[in-house]
């Protein structure tokens, strides 16, 4: 009980520090155990369900339905979706993920990507695939409508903050700009006497290809070609670039 009260107090302090209003500070609380599959608005009832093995997630789901607002948007308006994430599929190429704000979209529809603020057309294409998430997998669907969170394939240049929309739409959706890099590092081949002892990806061309592939899915990463097999990599900080370096090391790259 004391632990739960302490966490609730910490959440309240966090909300207050972020400038939450009175309505947001009066948040509902549920108690749950993922391992036991139990949930309740009462701590005692949740503990009882855990002991007896008779719990369910029904109370938590009801709380979500009651307090989380339904997606807003007009199904009858032209299709528009704000791109919030990009990824690369080995068979489909670049895919973009976001929530459909207005309208609907079907496989084969003609769409274009608009740049934020300027509304300039980045590219025009046709939707080749639409996916929705089910558990941890992607499931192909034929159509998405307002409120759906989907992944769309068919455009190779659209990126985060772009508006993917019907060709009839000329105004982009409002979006938050991507923060610029704060740290720059130079990546290059390992030219020491111990080169080749710990990895097999040794050439500058291999390193450059790997970095460009990473930049296709990490919008905070910027790559600038250098000379003498040196590549400038810009990121959001030491942790951002440190994770990239460690990932490449585990893949067999030497830097």
Tab-separated table of C-alpha atoms in Angstrom:
chain	number	residue	atom	x	y	z
A	1	UNK	CA	0.000	0.000	0.000
A	2	UNK	CA	2.770	2.434	0.956
A	3	UNK	CA	4.592	1.764	-2.309
A	4	UNK	CA	1.475	2.430	-4.386
A	5	UNK	CA	0.776	5.665	-2.496
A	6	UNK	CA	4.357	6.811	-3.081
A	7	UNK	CA	4.120	6.148	-6.826
A	8	UNK	CA	0.802	7.988	-7.029
A	9	UNK	CA	2.377	10.952	-5.234
A	10	UNK	CA	5.331	10.910	-7.643
A	11	UNK	CA	2.962	10.897	-10.625
A	12	UNK	CA	1.066	13.857	-9.185
A	13	UNK	CA	4.317	15.786	-8.701
A	14	UNK	CA	5.405	14.938	-12.255
A	15	UNK	CA	2.125	16.146	-13.741
A	16	UNK	CA	2.319	19.344	-11.676
A	17	UNK	CA	5.903	20.034	-12.796
A	18	UNK	CA	4.804	19.647	-16.429
A	19	UNK	CA	2.094	22.279	-15.992
A	20	UNK	CA	-0.969	20.006	-15.900
A	21	UNK	CA	-4.307	21.704	-15.202
A	22	UNK	CA	-6.718	20.779	-12.393
A	23	UNK	CA	-8.625	18.311	-14.561
A	24	UNK	CA	-5.447	16.490	-15.541
A	25	UNK	CA	-4.218	16.421	-11.939
A	26	UNK	CA	-7.447	14.677	-10.927
A	27	UNK	CA	-6.404	11.538	-12.816
A	28	UNK	CA	-8.027	8.138	-12.238
A	29	UNK	CA	-5.977	5.365	-10.638
A	30	UNK	CA	-6.097	1.629	-11.302
A	31	UNK	CA	-4.119	-1.179	-9.705
A	32	UNK	CA	-2.989	-4.080	-11.843
A	33	UNK	CA	-0.647	-7.047	-12.036
A	34	UNK	CA	0.444	-7.965	-15.547
A	35	UNK	CA	1.914	-11.253	-14.354
A	36	UNK	CA	-1.309	-12.340	-12.639
A	37	UNK	CA	-3.608	-10.755	-15.217
A	38	UNK	CA	-5.515	-8.834	-12.537
A	39	UNK	CA	-6.800	-5.255	-12.370
A	40	UNK	CA	-9.160	-3.214	-10.215
A	41	UNK	CA	-9.890	0.326	-9.065
A	42	UNK	CA	-9.273	-0.947	-5.527
A	43	UNK	CA	-5.873	-2.125	-4.308
A	44	UNK	CA	-7.450	-4.630	-1.913
A	45	UNK	CA	-9.593	-6.117	-4.669
A	46	UNK	CA	-6.588	-6.403	-6.982
A	47	UNK	CA	-4.579	-8.169	-4.271
A	48	UNK	CA	-7.489	-10.544	-3.702
A	49	UNK	CA	-7.652	-11.367	-7.421
A	50	UNK	CA	-3.916	-12.085	-7.432
A	51	UNK	CA	-4.190	-14.444	-4.444
A	52	UNK	CA	-7.174	-16.310	-5.870
A	53	UNK	CA	-6.025	-16.259	-9.490
A	54	UNK	CA	-9.421	-14.931	-10.562
A	55	UNK	CA	-8.462	-11.587	-12.061
A	56	UNK	CA	-8.885	-10.021	-15.475
A	57	UNK	CA	-7.965	-6.784	-17.232
A	58	UNK	CA	-11.607	-5.781	-17.624
A	59	UNK	CA	-11.430	-3.021	-14.989
A	60	UNK	CA	-8.403	-1.426	-16.652
A	61	UNK	CA	-9.954	-1.585	-20.115
A	62	UNK	CA	-13.194	-0.033	-18.828
A	63	UNK	CA	-11.184	2.786	-17.279
A	64	UNK	CA	-9.446	3.451	-20.598
A	65	UNK	CA	-12.730	3.479	-22.510
A	66	UNK	CA	-14.280	5.831	-19.970
A	67	UNK	CA	-11.482	8.391	-19.716
A	68	UNK	CA	-9.511	8.289	-22.990
A	69	UNK	CA	-11.264	10.415	-25.629
A	70	UNK	CA	-12.136	8.849	-28.958
A	71	UNK	CA	-10.105	9.962	-32.000
A	72	UNK	CA	-11.357	13.163	-33.601
A	73	UNK	CA	-11.671	13.657	-37.333
A	74	UNK	CA	-14.078	13.611	-40.256
A	75	UNK	CA	-14.444	10.425	-42.265
A	76	UNK	CA	-16.045	12.308	-45.156
A	77	UNK	CA	-13.141	14.753	-45.544
A	78	UNK	CA	-10.212	14.070	-47.937
A	79	UNK	CA	-7.586	11.690	-46.566
A	80	UNK	CA	-4.801	13.181	-44.451
A	81	UNK	CA	-2.294	11.587	-42.076
A	82	UNK	CA	0.612	13.072	-40.124
A	83	UNK	CA	3.738	10.921	-40.438
A	84	UNK	CA	5.118	10.236	-36.952
A	85	UNK	CA	7.548	7.389	-37.676
A	86	UNK	CA	9.465	5.941	-40.615
A	87	UNK	CA	10.910	2.486	-41.129
A	88	UNK	CA	12.397	0.375	-43.900
A	89	UNK	CA	10.940	-2.934	-45.043
A	90	UNK	CA	13.260	-5.314	-46.949
A	91	UNK	CA	10.564	-5.925	-49.569
A	92	UNK	CA	8.547	-2.682	-49.626
A	93	UNK	CA	11.251	-0.091	-49.012
A	94	UNK	CA	10.395	2.914	-46.872
A	95	UNK	CA	7.141	2.708	-44.908
A	96	UNK	CA	5.562	5.517	-42.878
A	97	UNK	CA	3.436	5.253	-39.754
A	98	UNK	CA	0.927	7.715	-38.340
A	99	UNK	CA	-2.657	8.328	-37.276
A	100	UNK	CA	-5.254	9.062	-39.934
A	101	UNK	CA	-6.662	12.495	-39.054
A	102	UNK	CA	-9.360	12.797	-41.713
A	103	UNK	CA	-10.946	10.713	-44.431
A	104	UNK	CA	-10.065	7.219	-45.559
A	105	UNK	CA	-7.452	5.582	-47.755
A	106	UNK	CA	-7.442	2.377	-49.788
A	107	UNK	CA	-4.686	0.364	-51.407
A	108	UNK	CA	-4.052	1.864	-54.847
A	109	UNK	CA	-5.134	5.404	-53.928
A	110	UNK	CA	-3.020	8.250	-55.296
A	111	UNK	CA	-1.506	10.387	-52.533
A	112	UNK	CA	1.244	12.929	-52.042
A	113	UNK	CA	3.491	13.999	-49.173
A	114	UNK	CA	3.498	17.668	-48.132
A	115	UNK	CA	6.363	19.283	-46.234
A	116	UNK	CA	5.486	20.888	-42.899
A	117	UNK	CA	4.717	24.631	-42.922
A	118	UNK	CA	5.537	25.301	-46.588
A	119	UNK	CA	3.111	22.718	-47.960
A	120	UNK	CA	5.531	21.976	-50.795
A	121	UNK	CA	4.921	18.599	-52.436
A	122	UNK	CA	7.790	16.285	-51.560
A	123	UNK	CA	6.622	13.403	-53.761
A	124	UNK	CA	3.560	11.815	-55.336
A	125	UNK	CA	2.800	8.097	-55.375
A	126	UNK	CA	0.275	5.335	-54.900
A	127	UNK	CA	-0.442	3.371	-51.752
A	128	UNK	CA	0.883	-0.148	-52.323
A	129	UNK	CA	0.220	-1.609	-48.869
A	130	UNK	CA	-1.587	-0.627	-45.665
A	131	UNK	CA	-0.793	-2.326	-42.362
A	132	UNK	CA	-2.263	-2.144	-38.889
A	133	UNK	CA	-0.701	-3.521	-35.731
A	134	UNK	CA	-2.078	-6.597	-34.033
A	135	UNK	CA	-0.122	-7.609	-30.962
A	136	UNK	CA	3.526	-7.408	-32.087
A	137	UNK	CA	2.928	-8.064	-35.792
A	138	UNK	CA	1.765	-6.067	-38.797
A	139	UNK	CA	-1.443	-7.157	-40.481
A	140	UNK	CA	-2.262	-6.052	-44.033
A	141	UNK	CA	-5.620	-4.329	-44.525
A	142	UNK	CA	-7.381	-2.913	-47.583
A	143	UNK	CA	-8.590	0.388	-46.124
A	144	UNK	CA	-7.966	2.710	-43.186
A	145	UNK	CA	-10.256	5.428	-41.834
A	146	UNK	CA	-10.065	8.445	-39.546
A	147	UNK	CA	-8.662	7.511	-36.129
A	148	UNK	CA	-6.714	4.451	-37.296
A	149	UNK	CA	-2.984	4.182	-36.615
A	150	UNK	CA	-1.511	2.554	-39.710
A	151	UNK	CA	1.680	1.931	-41.646
A	152	UNK	CA	1.614	2.813	-45.350
A	153	UNK	CA	3.994	1.762	-48.129
A	154	UNK	CA	4.342	3.299	-51.566
A	155	UNK	CA	6.304	6.511	-51.063
A	156	UNK	CA	10.076	6.466	-50.807
A	157	UNK	CA	10.849	10.009	-49.625
A	158	UNK	CA	8.135	10.937	-47.091
A	159	UNK	CA	9.519	11.548	-43.624
A	160	UNK	CA	8.488	12.474	-40.089
A	161	UNK	CA	6.384	15.707	-39.818
A	162	UNK	CA	5.229	15.341	-43.445
A	163	UNK	CA	1.518	15.186	-44.208
A	164	UNK	CA	0.522	12.168	-46.289
A	165	UNK	CA	-2.750	13.063	-47.946
A	166	UNK	CA	-5.039	12.969	-50.939
A	167	UNK	CA	-3.771	14.905	-53.959
A	168	UNK	CA	-6.725	17.270	-53.449
A	169	UNK	CA	-5.299	18.460	-50.110
A	170	UNK	CA	-2.895	21.399	-50.311
A	171	UNK	CA	-2.489	22.421	-46.642
A	172	UNK	CA	-0.227	20.334	-44.356
A	173	UNK	CA	-1.260	19.339	-40.848
A	174	UNK	CA	0.317	21.122	-37.899
A	175	UNK	CA	3.374	19.323	-36.547
A	176	UNK	CA	6.293	19.847	-34.187
A	177	UNK	CA	9.652	20.325	-35.934
A	178	UNK	CA	12.449	17.827	-35.378
A	179	UNK	CA	15.060	19.118	-32.935
A	180	UNK	CA	18.432	19.788	-34.596
A	181	UNK	CA	21.549	17.750	-33.735
A	182	UNK	CA	23.628	18.821	-30.745
A	183	UNK	CA	26.739	16.674	-31.194
A	184	UNK	CA	28.960	15.758	-34.132
A	185	UNK	CA	31.441	12.883	-34.429
A	186	UNK	CA	33.678	11.633	-37.213
A	187	UNK	CA	33.404	7.949	-38.094
A	188	UNK	CA	36.151	6.200	-40.036
A	189	UNK	CA	37.844	2.888	-40.658
A	190	UNK	CA	40.053	1.344	-37.995
A	191	UNK	CA	43.581	1.985	-39.279
A	192	UNK	CA	45.431	0.768	-36.190
A	193	UNK	CA	47.715	-2.275	-36.023
A	194	UNK	CA	44.856	-4.246	-34.432
A	195	UNK	CA	42.520	-3.741	-37.377
A	196	UNK	CA	40.448	-6.822	-38.182
A	197	UNK	CA	40.880	-8.456	-34.770
A	198	UNK	CA	37.341	-7.834	-33.485
A	199	UNK	CA	35.168	-7.356	-36.559
A	200	UNK	CA	34.649	-8.199	-40.210
A	201	UNK	CA	33.002	-5.000	-41.487
A	202	UNK	CA	36.171	-2.999	-42.049
A	203	UNK	CA	35.907	-0.837	-45.166
A	204	UNK	CA	34.785	2.765	-45.397
A	205	UNK	CA	32.150	1.816	-47.959
A	206	UNK	CA	30.580	-0.699	-45.567
A	207	UNK	CA	30.529	1.850	-42.752
A	208	UNK	CA	29.008	4.513	-44.998
A	209	UNK	CA	26.283	2.146	-46.239
A	210	UNK	CA	25.397	1.169	-42.669
A	211	UNK	CA	25.195	4.790	-41.526
A	212	UNK	CA	23.010	5.775	-44.476
A	213	UNK	CA	20.685	2.858	-43.723
A	214	UNK	CA	20.445	4.033	-40.106
A	215	UNK	CA	19.679	7.593	-41.188
A	216	UNK	CA	16.729	6.341	-43.244
A	217	UNK	CA	14.886	5.301	-40.077
A	218	UNK	CA	16.405	7.676	-37.496
A	219	UNK	CA	15.274	11.202	-38.341
A	220	UNK	CA	17.473	12.730	-35.611
A	221	UNK	CA	20.625	11.380	-37.287
A	222	UNK	CA	22.380	13.306	-40.053
A	223	UNK	CA	25.187	11.979	-42.239
A	224	UNK	CA	27.698	14.143	-44.077
A	225	UNK	CA	30.263	12.566	-46.366
A	226	UNK	CA	33.878	13.423	-45.705
A	227	UNK	CA	37.222	12.571	-47.209
A	228	UNK	CA	39.773	9.816	-46.679
A	229	UNK	CA	36.989	7.428	-45.665
A	230	UNK	CA	35.874	9.751	-42.862
A	231	UNK	CA	32.172	10.443	-42.351
A	232	UNK	CA	30.681	13.151	-40.144
A	233	UNK	CA	27.751	11.894	-38.064
A	234	UNK	CA	25.490	14.356	-36.231
A	235	UNK	CA	23.138	13.269	-33.460
A	236	UNK	CA	21.135	14.375	-30.431
A	237	UNK	CA	23.852	13.710	-27.855
A	238	UNK	CA	26.364	11.265	-26.432
A	239	UNK	CA	23.754	8.620	-25.620
A	240	UNK	CA	22.246	8.769	-29.106
A	241	UNK	CA	25.571	8.265	-30.876
A	242	UNK	CA	26.865	5.880	-28.197
A	243	UNK	CA	23.969	3.490	-28.802
A	244	UNK	CA	24.654	3.622	-32.553
A	245	UNK	CA	28.356	2.869	-32.056
A	246	UNK	CA	27.644	-0.080	-29.768
A	247	UNK	CA	25.019	-1.454	-32.174
A	248	UNK	CA	27.487	-1.291	-35.057
A	249	UNK	CA	30.193	-2.918	-32.935
A	250	UNK	CA	27.895	-5.856	-32.205
A	251	UNK	CA	27.179	-6.150	-35.921
A	252	UNK	CA	30.888	-6.615	-36.628
A	253	UNK	CA	31.939	-3.089	-37.562
A	254	UNK	CA	35.268	-1.626	-36.515
A	255	UNK	CA	35.489	2.160	-36.206
